[in-house]
mmCIF file of C-alpha atoms in Angstrom:
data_model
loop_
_atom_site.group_PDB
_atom_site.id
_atom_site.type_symbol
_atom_site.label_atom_id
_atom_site.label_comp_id
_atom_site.label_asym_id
_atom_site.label_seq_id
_atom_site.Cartn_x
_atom_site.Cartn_y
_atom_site.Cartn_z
ATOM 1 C CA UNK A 230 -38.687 8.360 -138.130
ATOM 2 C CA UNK A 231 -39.521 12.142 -138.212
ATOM 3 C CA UNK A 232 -36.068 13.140 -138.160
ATOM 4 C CA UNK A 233 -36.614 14.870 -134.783
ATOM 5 C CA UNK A 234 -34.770 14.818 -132.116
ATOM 6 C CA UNK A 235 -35.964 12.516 -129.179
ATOM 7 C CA UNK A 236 -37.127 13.867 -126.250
ATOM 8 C CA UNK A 237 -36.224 12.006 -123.028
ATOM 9 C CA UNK A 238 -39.779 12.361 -121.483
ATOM 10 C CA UNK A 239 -41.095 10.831 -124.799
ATOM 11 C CA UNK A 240 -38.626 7.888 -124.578
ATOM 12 C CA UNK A 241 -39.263 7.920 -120.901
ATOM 13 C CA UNK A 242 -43.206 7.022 -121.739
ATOM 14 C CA UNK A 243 -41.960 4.117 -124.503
ATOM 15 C CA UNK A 244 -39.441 2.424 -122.415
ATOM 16 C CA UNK A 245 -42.184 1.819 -119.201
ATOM 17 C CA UNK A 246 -44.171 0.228 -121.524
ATOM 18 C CA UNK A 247 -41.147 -2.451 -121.330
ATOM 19 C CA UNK A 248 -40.908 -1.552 -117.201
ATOM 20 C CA UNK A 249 -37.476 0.292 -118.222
ATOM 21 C CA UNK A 250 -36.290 3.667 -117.528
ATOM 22 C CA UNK A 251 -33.681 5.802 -119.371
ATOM 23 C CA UNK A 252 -31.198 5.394 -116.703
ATOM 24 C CA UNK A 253 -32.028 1.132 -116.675
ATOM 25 C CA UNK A 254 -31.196 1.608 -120.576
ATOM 26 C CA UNK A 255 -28.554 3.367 -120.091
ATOM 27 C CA UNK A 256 -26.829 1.210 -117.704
ATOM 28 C CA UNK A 257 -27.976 -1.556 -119.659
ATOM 29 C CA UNK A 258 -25.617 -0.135 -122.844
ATOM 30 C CA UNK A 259 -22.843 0.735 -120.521
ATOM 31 C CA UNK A 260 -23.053 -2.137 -118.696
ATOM 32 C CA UNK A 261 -22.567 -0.903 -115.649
ATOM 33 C CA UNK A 262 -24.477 1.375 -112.345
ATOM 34 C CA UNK A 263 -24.451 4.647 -112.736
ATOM 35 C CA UNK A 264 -24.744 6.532 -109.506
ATOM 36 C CA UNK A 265 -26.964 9.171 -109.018
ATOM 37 C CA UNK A 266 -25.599 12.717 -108.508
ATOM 38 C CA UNK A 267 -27.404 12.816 -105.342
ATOM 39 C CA UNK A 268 -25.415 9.785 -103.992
ATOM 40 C CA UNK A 269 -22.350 11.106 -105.470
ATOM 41 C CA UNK A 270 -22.655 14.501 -103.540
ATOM 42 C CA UNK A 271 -23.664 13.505 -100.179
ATOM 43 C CA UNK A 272 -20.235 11.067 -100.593
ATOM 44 C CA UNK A 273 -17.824 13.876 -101.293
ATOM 45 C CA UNK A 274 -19.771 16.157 -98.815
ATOM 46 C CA UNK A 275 -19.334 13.341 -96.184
ATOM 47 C CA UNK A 276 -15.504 13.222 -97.090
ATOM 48 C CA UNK A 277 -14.974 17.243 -96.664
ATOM 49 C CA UNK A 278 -16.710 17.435 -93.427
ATOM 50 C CA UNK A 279 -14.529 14.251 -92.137
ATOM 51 C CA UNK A 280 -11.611 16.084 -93.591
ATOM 52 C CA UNK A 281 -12.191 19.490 -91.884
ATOM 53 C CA UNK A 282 -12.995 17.658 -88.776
ATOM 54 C CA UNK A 283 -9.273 16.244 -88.489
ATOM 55 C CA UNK A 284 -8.124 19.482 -89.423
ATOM 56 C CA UNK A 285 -9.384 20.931 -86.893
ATOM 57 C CA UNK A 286 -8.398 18.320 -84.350
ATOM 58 C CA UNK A 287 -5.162 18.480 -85.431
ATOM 59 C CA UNK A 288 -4.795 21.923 -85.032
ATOM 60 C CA UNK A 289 -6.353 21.735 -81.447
ATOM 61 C CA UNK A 290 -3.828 19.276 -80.454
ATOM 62 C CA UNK A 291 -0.830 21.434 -81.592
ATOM 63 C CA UNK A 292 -2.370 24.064 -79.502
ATOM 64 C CA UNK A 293 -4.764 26.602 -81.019
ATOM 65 C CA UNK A 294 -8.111 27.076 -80.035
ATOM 66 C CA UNK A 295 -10.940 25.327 -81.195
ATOM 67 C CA UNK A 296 -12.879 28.871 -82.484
ATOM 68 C CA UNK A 297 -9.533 29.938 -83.599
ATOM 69 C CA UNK A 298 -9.097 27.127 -85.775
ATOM 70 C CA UNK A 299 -12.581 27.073 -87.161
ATOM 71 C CA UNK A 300 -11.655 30.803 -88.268
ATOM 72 C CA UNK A 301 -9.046 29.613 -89.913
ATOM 73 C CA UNK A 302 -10.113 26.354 -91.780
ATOM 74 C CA UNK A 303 -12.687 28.585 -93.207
ATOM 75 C CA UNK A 304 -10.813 30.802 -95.306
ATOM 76 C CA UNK A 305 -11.227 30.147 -98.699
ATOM 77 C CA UNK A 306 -7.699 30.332 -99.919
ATOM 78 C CA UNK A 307 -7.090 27.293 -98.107
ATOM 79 C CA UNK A 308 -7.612 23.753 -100.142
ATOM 80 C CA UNK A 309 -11.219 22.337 -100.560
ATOM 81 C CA UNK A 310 -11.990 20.078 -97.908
ATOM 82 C CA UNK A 311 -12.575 16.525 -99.298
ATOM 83 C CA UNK A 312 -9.261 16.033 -101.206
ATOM 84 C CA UNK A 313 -6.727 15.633 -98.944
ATOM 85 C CA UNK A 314 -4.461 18.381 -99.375
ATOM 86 C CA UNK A 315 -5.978 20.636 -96.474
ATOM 87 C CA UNK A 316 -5.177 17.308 -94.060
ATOM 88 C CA UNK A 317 -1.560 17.572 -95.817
ATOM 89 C CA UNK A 318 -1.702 21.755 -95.113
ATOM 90 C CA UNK A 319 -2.741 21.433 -92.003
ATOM 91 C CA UNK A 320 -0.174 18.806 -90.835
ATOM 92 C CA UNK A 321 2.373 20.797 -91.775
ATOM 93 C CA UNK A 322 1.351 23.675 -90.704
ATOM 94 C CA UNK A 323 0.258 22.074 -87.085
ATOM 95 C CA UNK A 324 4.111 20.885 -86.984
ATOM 96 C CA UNK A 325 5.230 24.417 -87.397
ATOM 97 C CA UNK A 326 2.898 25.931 -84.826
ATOM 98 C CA UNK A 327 3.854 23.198 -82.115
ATOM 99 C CA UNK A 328 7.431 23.718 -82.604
ATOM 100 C CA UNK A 329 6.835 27.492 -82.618
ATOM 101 C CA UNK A 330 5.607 27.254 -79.568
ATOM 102 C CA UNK A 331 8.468 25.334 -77.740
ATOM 103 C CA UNK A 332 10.955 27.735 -79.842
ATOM 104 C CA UNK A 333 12.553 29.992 -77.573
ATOM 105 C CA UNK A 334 12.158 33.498 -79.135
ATOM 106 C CA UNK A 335 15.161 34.579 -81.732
ATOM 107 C CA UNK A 336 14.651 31.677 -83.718
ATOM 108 C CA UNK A 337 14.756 32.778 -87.079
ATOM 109 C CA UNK A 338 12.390 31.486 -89.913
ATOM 110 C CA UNK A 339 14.641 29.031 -92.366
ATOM 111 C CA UNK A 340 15.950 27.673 -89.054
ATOM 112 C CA UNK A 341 12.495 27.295 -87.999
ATOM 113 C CA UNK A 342 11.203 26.097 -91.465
ATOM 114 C CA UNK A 343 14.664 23.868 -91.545
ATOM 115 C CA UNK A 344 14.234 22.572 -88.417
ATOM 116 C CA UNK A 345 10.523 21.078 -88.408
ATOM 117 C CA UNK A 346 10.170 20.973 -92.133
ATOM 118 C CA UNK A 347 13.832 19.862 -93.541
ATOM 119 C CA UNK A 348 13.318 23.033 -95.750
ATOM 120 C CA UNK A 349 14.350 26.561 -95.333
ATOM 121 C CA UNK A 350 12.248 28.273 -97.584
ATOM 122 C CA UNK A 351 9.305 25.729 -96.834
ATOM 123 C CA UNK A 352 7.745 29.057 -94.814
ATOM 124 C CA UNK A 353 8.260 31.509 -97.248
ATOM 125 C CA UNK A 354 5.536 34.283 -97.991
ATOM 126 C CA UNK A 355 5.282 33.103 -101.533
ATOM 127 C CA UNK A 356 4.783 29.443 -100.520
ATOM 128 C CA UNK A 357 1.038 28.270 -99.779
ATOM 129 C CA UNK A 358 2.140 27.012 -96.354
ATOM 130 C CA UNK A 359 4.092 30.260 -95.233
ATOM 131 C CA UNK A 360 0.549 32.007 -96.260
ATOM 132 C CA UNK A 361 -0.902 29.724 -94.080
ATOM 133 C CA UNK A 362 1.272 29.754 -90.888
ATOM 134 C CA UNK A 363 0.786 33.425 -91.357
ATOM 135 C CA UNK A 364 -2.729 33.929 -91.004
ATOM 136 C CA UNK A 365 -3.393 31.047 -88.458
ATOM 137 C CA UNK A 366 -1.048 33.384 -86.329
ATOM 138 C CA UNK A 367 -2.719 36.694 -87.601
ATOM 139 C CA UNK A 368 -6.138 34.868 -86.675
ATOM 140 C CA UNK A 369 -5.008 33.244 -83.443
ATOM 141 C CA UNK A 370 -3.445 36.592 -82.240
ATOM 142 C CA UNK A 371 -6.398 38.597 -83.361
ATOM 143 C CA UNK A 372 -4.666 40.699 -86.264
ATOM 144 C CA UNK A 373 -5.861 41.668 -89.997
ATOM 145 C CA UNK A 374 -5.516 38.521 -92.031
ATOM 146 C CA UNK A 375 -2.108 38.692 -94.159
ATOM 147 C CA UNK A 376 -3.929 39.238 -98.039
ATOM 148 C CA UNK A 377 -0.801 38.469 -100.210
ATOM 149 C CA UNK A 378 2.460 37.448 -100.091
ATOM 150 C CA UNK A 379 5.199 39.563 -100.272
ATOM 151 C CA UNK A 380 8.825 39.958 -98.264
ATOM 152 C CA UNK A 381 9.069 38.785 -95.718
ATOM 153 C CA UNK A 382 9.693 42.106 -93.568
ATOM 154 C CA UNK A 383 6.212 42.832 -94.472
ATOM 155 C CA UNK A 384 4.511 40.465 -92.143
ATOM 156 C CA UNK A 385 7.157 41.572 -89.185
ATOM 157 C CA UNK A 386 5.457 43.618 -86.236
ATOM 158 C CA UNK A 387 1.496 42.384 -87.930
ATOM 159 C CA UNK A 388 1.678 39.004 -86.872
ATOM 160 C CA UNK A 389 3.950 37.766 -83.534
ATOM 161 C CA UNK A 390 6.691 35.304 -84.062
ATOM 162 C CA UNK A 391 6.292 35.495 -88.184
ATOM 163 C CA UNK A 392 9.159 35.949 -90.338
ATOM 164 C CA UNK A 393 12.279 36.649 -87.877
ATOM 165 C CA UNK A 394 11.352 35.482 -84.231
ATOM 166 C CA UNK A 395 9.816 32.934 -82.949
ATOM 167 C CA UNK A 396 6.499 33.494 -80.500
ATOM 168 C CA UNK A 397 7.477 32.802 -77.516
ATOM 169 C CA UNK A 398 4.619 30.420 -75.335
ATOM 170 C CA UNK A 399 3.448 32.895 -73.458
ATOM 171 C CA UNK A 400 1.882 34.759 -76.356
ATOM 172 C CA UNK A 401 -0.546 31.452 -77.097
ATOM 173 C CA UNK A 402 -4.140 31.214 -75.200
#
């Protein structure tokens, strides 16, 4: 021994001798497969895009526009695709829109958030799904994306039917 360090390409060269490569010695010692990167990648990439796909079905079906909701599931303050939680987000926030939209106007927000969410503050501007609500309506109705959260007078007049009044349906495409 030389006291070196071993390289992998010369350990590489001395284990095809045997017709063995690191990765068949190291699975060998761990006794089990150890899945490529690659394979690991296109896996979780395949998950995401299945993921934003039902997203934005469901937010199709509960009424917004398919460009509309492709604007939306990009921004990137919304979960990573591939976990789960933007299907969970966007459930929730597809149950708010569709009841928004049969709302007659003067509904106010914790009876809206109550009512389809058994939670009054559920659509507060502080809350990741209030933020959310928010700038699905500031994208569907064209208007500057809501950056922060803050009281909820702030959003009022920006973005139709947030915060005290619901839309009414006339105001969705």
């Amino acid at each position: 021994m030389s006291g070196k360090p071993v390289r992998l390409q010369d350990l590489a060269v001395r284990l095809s001798e045997h017709h063995l490569t690191v990765l068949g010695l190291v699975e060998a010692l761990r006794g089990e497969h150890i899945e490529p990167d690659r394979a690991h990648h296109d896996r979780a990439q395949a998950r995401a895009a299945a993921e934003r796909e039902r997203a934005a079905a469901l937010l199709v079906e509960a009424g917004v526009a398919a460009p509309k909701a492709e604007h939306w599931l990009a921004d990137p303050a919304l979960p990573r695709a591939g976990s789960g939680e933007l299907t969970i987000l966007v459930e929730q926030v597809a149950a708010v829109v569709t009841r928004l939209q049969a709302t007659g106007s003067g509904t106010r927000l914790a009876q809206l958030a109550a009512d389809t969410l058994h939670d009054a503050h559920a659509l507060d501007p502080d809350k990741p799904l209030g933020r959310g609500v928010a700038r699905l309506l500031a994208v569907v109705h064209d208007l500057p994306r809501p950056h922060r959260a803050g009281r909820p007078g702030a959003w009022r007049g920006r973005v139709p039917g947030w915060c005290a009044m619901a839309c009414p349906p006339a105001c969705w495409p």
